[in-house]
Amino acid sequence: MLGKKKQKPRRPAGQFDTLVSSRTTIEGDVHFSGGLHVDGRIRGKVVADEGTDAVLRVSEVGEVTGDINAPHVIINGTVNGDVYASAHLELAEKASINGSVFYNLIEMAMGASVNGNLVHQREPIGLLAQAGPAAWQQQKQAHGADQPDESAEASVDGGKSE
């Protein structure tokens, strides 16, 4: 009423345009914009179009074997590959990721698991995601093996430094 400000939603609340049903397996890369909901299996990269505010949701029964690159990612299933979320990443309680996670803002429920690195990225990660693991290795080498890098500190303190 009076004095209350209307809050922006933290991620797009729009509908999901595309559904990969639980009886479907896709072999190959998937490029999308808008919303993509995965109940089935995808074997290949899942990439949101550049400049879109796309949302990818992997349900409890969904599985992606390959890298994910999208601004908004919600995972409650299994991902075997790296995840690049430039805006917001939500890991629900049954999420299981076998790979590194590159994020700007992360929300993780108790029970979610990540078997890999958690790397906080302040800037858009489109270029890093396109280069893939080679860029990650270059970033590690540039900081030196003996010196802790800024991303390692961010993952230790939950990205709350500054």
PDB file of C-alpha atoms in Angstrom:
ATOM      1  CA  MET A   1       0.000   0.000   0.000  1.00  0.00           C
ATOM      2  CA  LEU A   2       1.556   3.303   1.058  1.00  0.00           C
ATOM      3  CA  GLY A   3       5.308   3.315   1.304  1.00  0.00           C
ATOM      4  CA  LYS A   4       5.760  -0.148  -0.222  1.00  0.00           C
ATOM      5  CA  LYS A   5       8.018  -0.365  -3.214  1.00  0.00           C
ATOM      6  CA  LYS A   6       7.316  -2.853  -5.922  1.00  0.00           C
ATOM      7  CA  GLN A   7      10.265  -5.269  -6.001  1.00  0.00           C
ATOM      8  CA  LYS A   8      11.783  -6.553  -9.190  1.00  0.00           C
ATOM      9  CA  PRO A   9      11.780 -10.330  -9.501  1.00  0.00           C
ATOM     10  CA  ARG A  10      15.331 -11.663  -9.188  1.00  0.00           C
ATOM     11  CA  ARG A  11      14.932 -13.729 -12.339  1.00  0.00           C
ATOM     12  CA  PRO A  12      12.432 -13.800 -15.173  1.00  0.00           C
ATOM     13  CA  ALA A  13       9.148 -15.298 -14.053  1.00  0.00           C
ATOM     14  CA  GLY A  14       7.940 -15.948 -17.607  1.00  0.00           C
ATOM     15  CA  GLN A  15       6.642 -19.208 -18.912  1.00  0.00           C
ATOM     16  CA  PHE A  16       8.841 -21.918 -20.369  1.00  0.00           C
ATOM     17  CA  ASP A  17       8.551 -21.966 -24.143  1.00  0.00           C
ATOM     18  CA  THR A  18      10.199 -25.340 -24.716  1.00  0.00           C
ATOM     19  CA  LEU A  19       9.858 -28.660 -22.908  1.00  0.00           C
ATOM     20  CA  VAL A  20      12.115 -31.670 -23.281  1.00  0.00           C
ATOM     21  CA  SER A  21       9.841 -34.376 -21.885  1.00  0.00           C
ATOM     22  CA  SER A  22      10.942 -37.293 -19.718  1.00  0.00           C
ATOM     23  CA  ARG A  23      10.586 -39.682 -22.682  1.00  0.00           C
ATOM     24  CA  THR A  24      12.918 -37.613 -24.877  1.00  0.00           C
ATOM     25  CA  THR A  25      16.666 -37.822 -25.455  1.00  0.00           C
ATOM     26  CA  ILE A  26      18.406 -35.168 -27.535  1.00  0.00           C
ATOM     27  CA  GLU A  27      21.827 -35.969 -29.002  1.00  0.00           C
ATOM     28  CA  GLY A  28      23.617 -32.756 -30.016  1.00  0.00           C
ATOM     29  CA  ASP A  29      23.885 -29.136 -28.982  1.00  0.00           C
ATOM     30  CA  VAL A  30      20.770 -27.164 -28.043  1.00  0.00           C
ATOM     31  CA  HIS A  31      20.579 -23.396 -28.622  1.00  0.00           C
ATOM     32  CA  PHE A  32      17.580 -21.595 -27.133  1.00  0.00           C
ATOM     33  CA  SER A  33      16.096 -18.301 -26.016  1.00  0.00           C
ATOM     34  CA  GLY A  34      13.197 -17.726 -23.655  1.00  0.00           C
ATOM     35  CA  GLY A  35      12.581 -20.624 -21.290  1.00  0.00           C
ATOM     36  CA  LEU A  36      13.721 -24.242 -21.633  1.00  0.00           C
ATOM     37  CA  HIS A  37      12.483 -26.905 -19.193  1.00  0.00           C
ATOM     38  CA  VAL A  38      14.299 -30.264 -19.268  1.00  0.00           C
ATOM     39  CA  ASP A  39      12.613 -33.397 -17.902  1.00  0.00           C
ATOM     40  CA  GLY A  40      14.433 -35.698 -20.333  1.00  0.00           C
ATOM     41  CA  ARG A  41      18.064 -36.113 -21.365  1.00  0.00           C
ATOM     42  CA  ILE A  42      20.313 -33.869 -23.426  1.00  0.00           C
ATOM     43  CA  ARG A  43      23.710 -35.119 -24.578  1.00  0.00           C
ATOM     44  CA  GLY A  44      25.487 -32.008 -25.833  1.00  0.00           C
ATOM     45  CA  LYS A  45      25.919 -28.354 -24.953  1.00  0.00           C
ATOM     46  CA  VAL A  46      22.919 -26.278 -23.882  1.00  0.00           C
ATOM     47  CA  VAL A  47      23.511 -22.637 -24.853  1.00  0.00           C
ATOM     48  CA  ALA A  48      21.255 -19.604 -24.513  1.00  0.00           C
ATOM     49  CA  ASP A  49      21.361 -17.045 -27.323  1.00  0.00           C
ATOM     50  CA  GLU A  50      23.605 -14.034 -26.579  1.00  0.00           C
ATOM     51  CA  GLY A  51      21.839 -10.953 -25.292  1.00  0.00           C
ATOM     52  CA  THR A  52      18.707 -12.783 -24.139  1.00  0.00           C
ATOM     53  CA  ASP A  53      17.394 -13.156 -20.607  1.00  0.00           C
ATOM     54  CA  ALA A  54      16.924 -16.895 -21.089  1.00  0.00           C
ATOM     55  CA  VAL A  55      16.097 -19.378 -18.330  1.00  0.00           C
ATOM     56  CA  LEU A  56      17.100 -23.043 -18.263  1.00  0.00           C
ATOM     57  CA  ARG A  57      15.460 -25.360 -15.748  1.00  0.00           C
ATOM     58  CA  VAL A  58      16.599 -28.962 -15.299  1.00  0.00           C
ATOM     59  CA  SER A  59      14.004 -30.845 -13.260  1.00  0.00           C
ATOM     60  CA  GLU A  60      14.535 -33.624 -10.744  1.00  0.00           C
ATOM     61  CA  VAL A  61      14.280 -36.243 -13.503  1.00  0.00           C
ATOM     62  CA  GLY A  62      16.229 -34.197 -16.082  1.00  0.00           C
ATOM     63  CA  GLU A  63      19.824 -34.855 -17.098  1.00  0.00           C
ATOM     64  CA  VAL A  64      22.305 -32.856 -19.172  1.00  0.00           C
ATOM     65  CA  THR A  65      25.604 -34.387 -20.293  1.00  0.00           C
ATOM     66  CA  GLY A  66      27.541 -31.401 -21.608  1.00  0.00           C
ATOM     67  CA  ASP A  67      28.236 -27.788 -20.735  1.00  0.00           C
ATOM     68  CA  ILE A  68      25.468 -25.317 -19.896  1.00  0.00           C
ATOM     69  CA  ASN A  69      25.722 -21.599 -20.699  1.00  0.00           C
ATOM     70  CA  ALA A  70      22.730 -19.396 -19.820  1.00  0.00           C
ATOM     71  CA  PRO A  71      22.019 -16.247 -17.813  1.00  0.00           C
ATOM     72  CA  HIS A  72      19.531 -17.906 -15.458  1.00  0.00           C
ATOM     73  CA  VAL A  73      19.908 -21.588 -14.559  1.00  0.00           C
ATOM     74  CA  ILE A  74      17.772 -23.640 -12.161  1.00  0.00           C
ATOM     75  CA  ILE A  75      18.954 -27.201 -11.519  1.00  0.00           C
ATOM     76  CA  ASN A  76      17.248 -29.950  -9.554  1.00  0.00           C
ATOM     77  CA  GLY A  77      18.523 -32.851 -11.663  1.00  0.00           C
ATOM     78  CA  THR A  78      21.899 -34.090 -12.902  1.00  0.00           C
ATOM     79  CA  VAL A  79      24.478 -32.190 -14.946  1.00  0.00           C
ATOM     80  CA  ASN A  80      27.679 -33.848 -16.174  1.00  0.00           C
ATOM     81  CA  GLY A  81      29.630 -30.859 -17.443  1.00  0.00           C
ATOM     82  CA  ASP A  82      30.477 -27.278 -16.590  1.00  0.00           C
ATOM     83  CA  VAL A  83      27.771 -24.728 -15.776  1.00  0.00           C
ATOM     84  CA  TYR A  84      28.144 -21.053 -16.753  1.00  0.00           C
ATOM     85  CA  ALA A  85      25.392 -18.852 -15.243  1.00  0.00           C
ATOM     86  CA  SER A  86      26.061 -15.174 -15.959  1.00  0.00           C
ATOM     87  CA  ALA A  87      23.161 -13.786 -13.878  1.00  0.00           C
ATOM     88  CA  HIS A  88      21.675 -16.270 -11.402  1.00  0.00           C
ATOM     89  CA  LEU A  89      22.169 -19.939 -10.566  1.00  0.00           C
ATOM     90  CA  GLU A  90      19.790 -21.876  -8.336  1.00  0.00           C
ATOM     91  CA  LEU A  91      20.715 -25.366  -7.146  1.00  0.00           C
ATOM     92  CA  ALA A  92      17.724 -27.136  -5.608  1.00  0.00           C
ATOM     93  CA  GLU A  93      18.023 -29.918  -3.044  1.00  0.00           C
ATOM     94  CA  LYS A  94      18.361 -32.783  -5.558  1.00  0.00           C
ATOM     95  CA  ALA A  95      20.815 -30.999  -7.865  1.00  0.00           C
ATOM     96  CA  SER A  96      23.954 -32.939  -8.737  1.00  0.00           C
ATOM     97  CA  ILE A  97      26.683 -31.301 -10.817  1.00  0.00           C
ATOM     98  CA  ASN A  98      29.809 -33.157 -11.941  1.00  0.00           C
ATOM     99  CA  GLY A  99      31.875 -30.279 -13.282  1.00  0.00           C
ATOM    100  CA  SER A 100      32.893 -26.725 -12.492  1.00  0.00           C
ATOM    101  CA  VAL A 101      30.348 -24.000 -11.799  1.00  0.00           C
ATOM    102  CA  PHE A 102      30.944 -20.421 -12.942  1.00  0.00           C
ATOM    103  CA  TYR A 103      28.381 -18.039 -11.438  1.00  0.00           C
ATOM    104  CA  ASN A 104      27.600 -14.420 -10.639  1.00  0.00           C
ATOM    105  CA  LEU A 105      24.924 -15.046  -7.991  1.00  0.00           C
ATOM    106  CA  ILE A 106      24.284 -18.507  -6.531  1.00  0.00           C
ATOM    107  CA  GLU A 107      21.503 -19.940  -4.403  1.00  0.00           C
ATOM    108  CA  MET A 108      22.118 -23.458  -3.113  1.00  0.00           C
ATOM    109  CA  ALA A 109      19.707 -25.615  -1.110  1.00  0.00           C
ATOM    110  CA  MET A 110      20.795 -28.163   1.463  1.00  0.00           C
ATOM    111  CA  GLY A 111      21.297 -31.481  -0.308  1.00  0.00           C
ATOM    112  CA  ALA A 112      22.599 -30.055  -3.591  1.00  0.00           C
ATOM    113  CA  SER A 113      26.043 -31.307  -4.595  1.00  0.00           C
ATOM    114  CA  VAL A 114      28.804 -29.959  -6.821  1.00  0.00           C
ATOM    115  CA  ASN A 115      31.719 -32.232  -7.686  1.00  0.00           C
ATOM    116  CA  GLY A 116      34.037 -29.573  -9.127  1.00  0.00           C
ATOM    117  CA  ASN A 117      35.068 -25.971  -8.606  1.00  0.00           C
ATOM    118  CA  LEU A 118      32.792 -23.084  -7.628  1.00  0.00           C
ATOM    119  CA  VAL A 119      34.115 -19.968  -9.360  1.00  0.00           C
ATOM    120  CA  HIS A 120      32.588 -16.545  -8.750  1.00  0.00           C
ATOM    121  CA  GLN A 121      32.597 -14.315 -11.836  1.00  0.00           C
ATOM    122  CA  ARG A 122      31.818 -10.612 -11.499  1.00  0.00           C
ATOM    123  CA  GLU A 123      31.876  -9.812 -15.205  1.00  0.00           C
ATOM    124  CA  PRO A 124      29.768 -11.453 -17.923  1.00  0.00           C
ATOM    125  CA  ILE A 125      31.185 -14.876 -18.669  1.00  0.00           C
ATOM    126  CA  GLY A 126      30.186 -15.268 -22.309  1.00  0.00           C
ATOM    127  CA  LEU A 127      33.777 -15.166 -23.569  1.00  0.00           C
ATOM    128  CA  LEU A 128      34.998 -17.551 -20.863  1.00  0.00           C
ATOM    129  CA  ALA A 129      32.215 -19.994 -21.670  1.00  0.00           C
ATOM    130  CA  GLN A 130      32.990 -19.913 -25.391  1.00  0.00           C
ATOM    131  CA  ALA A 131      36.658 -20.665 -24.756  1.00  0.00           C
ATOM    132  CA  GLY A 132      35.786 -23.423 -22.291  1.00  0.00           C
ATOM    133  CA  PRO A 133      38.358 -25.337 -20.235  1.00  0.00           C
ATOM    134  CA  ALA A 134      41.340 -23.782 -22.044  1.00  0.00           C
ATOM    135  CA  ALA A 135      40.455 -20.324 -20.708  1.00  0.00           C
ATOM    136  CA  TRP A 136      39.987 -21.774 -17.216  1.00  0.00           C
ATOM    137  CA  GLN A 137      43.489 -23.308 -17.369  1.00  0.00           C
ATOM    138  CA  GLN A 138      44.973 -20.003 -18.618  1.00  0.00           C
ATOM    139  CA  GLN A 139      43.293 -18.132 -15.770  1.00  0.00           C
ATOM    140  CA  LYS A 140      44.760 -20.575 -13.223  1.00  0.00           C
ATOM    141  CA  GLN A 141      48.244 -20.360 -14.754  1.00  0.00           C
ATOM    142  CA  ALA A 142      48.166 -16.550 -14.898  1.00  0.00           C
ATOM    143  CA  HIS A 143      47.646 -16.394 -11.126  1.00  0.00           C
ATOM    144  CA  GLY A 144      50.460 -18.868 -10.441  1.00  0.00           C
ATOM    145  CA  ALA A 145      50.252 -22.206  -8.693  1.00  0.00           C
ATOM    146  CA  ASP A 146      51.576 -20.901  -5.338  1.00  0.00           C
ATOM    147  CA  GLN A 147      49.353 -17.829  -5.039  1.00  0.00           C
ATOM    148  CA  PRO A 148      45.648 -18.137  -4.217  1.00  0.00           C
ATOM    149  CA  ASP A 149      43.568 -16.402  -6.842  1.00  0.00           C
ATOM    150  CA  GLU A 150      40.624 -14.083  -6.230  1.00  0.00           C
ATOM    151  CA  SER A 151      38.091 -16.644  -7.464  1.00  0.00           C
ATOM    152  CA  ALA A 152      39.334 -19.224  -4.956  1.00  0.00           C
ATOM    153  CA  GLU A 153      38.907 -16.700  -2.139  1.00  0.00           C
ATOM    154  CA  ALA A 154      35.406 -15.891  -3.355  1.00  0.00           C
ATOM    155  CA  SER A 155      34.383 -19.533  -3.280  1.00  0.00           C
ATOM    156  CA  VAL A 156      35.799 -20.069   0.203  1.00  0.00           C
ATOM    157  CA  ASP A 157      33.951 -17.144   1.776  1.00  0.00           C
ATOM    158  CA  GLY A 158      30.785 -17.711  -0.261  1.00  0.00           C
ATOM    159  CA  GLY A 159      31.435 -14.767  -2.586  1.00  0.00           C
ATOM    160  CA  LYS A 160      30.853 -12.262   0.217  1.00  0.00           C
ATOM    161  CA  SER A 161      34.254 -10.549   0.128  1.00  0.00           C
ATOM    162  CA  GLU A 162      34.701  -6.787  -0.453  1.00  0.00           C
TER     163      GLU A 162
END
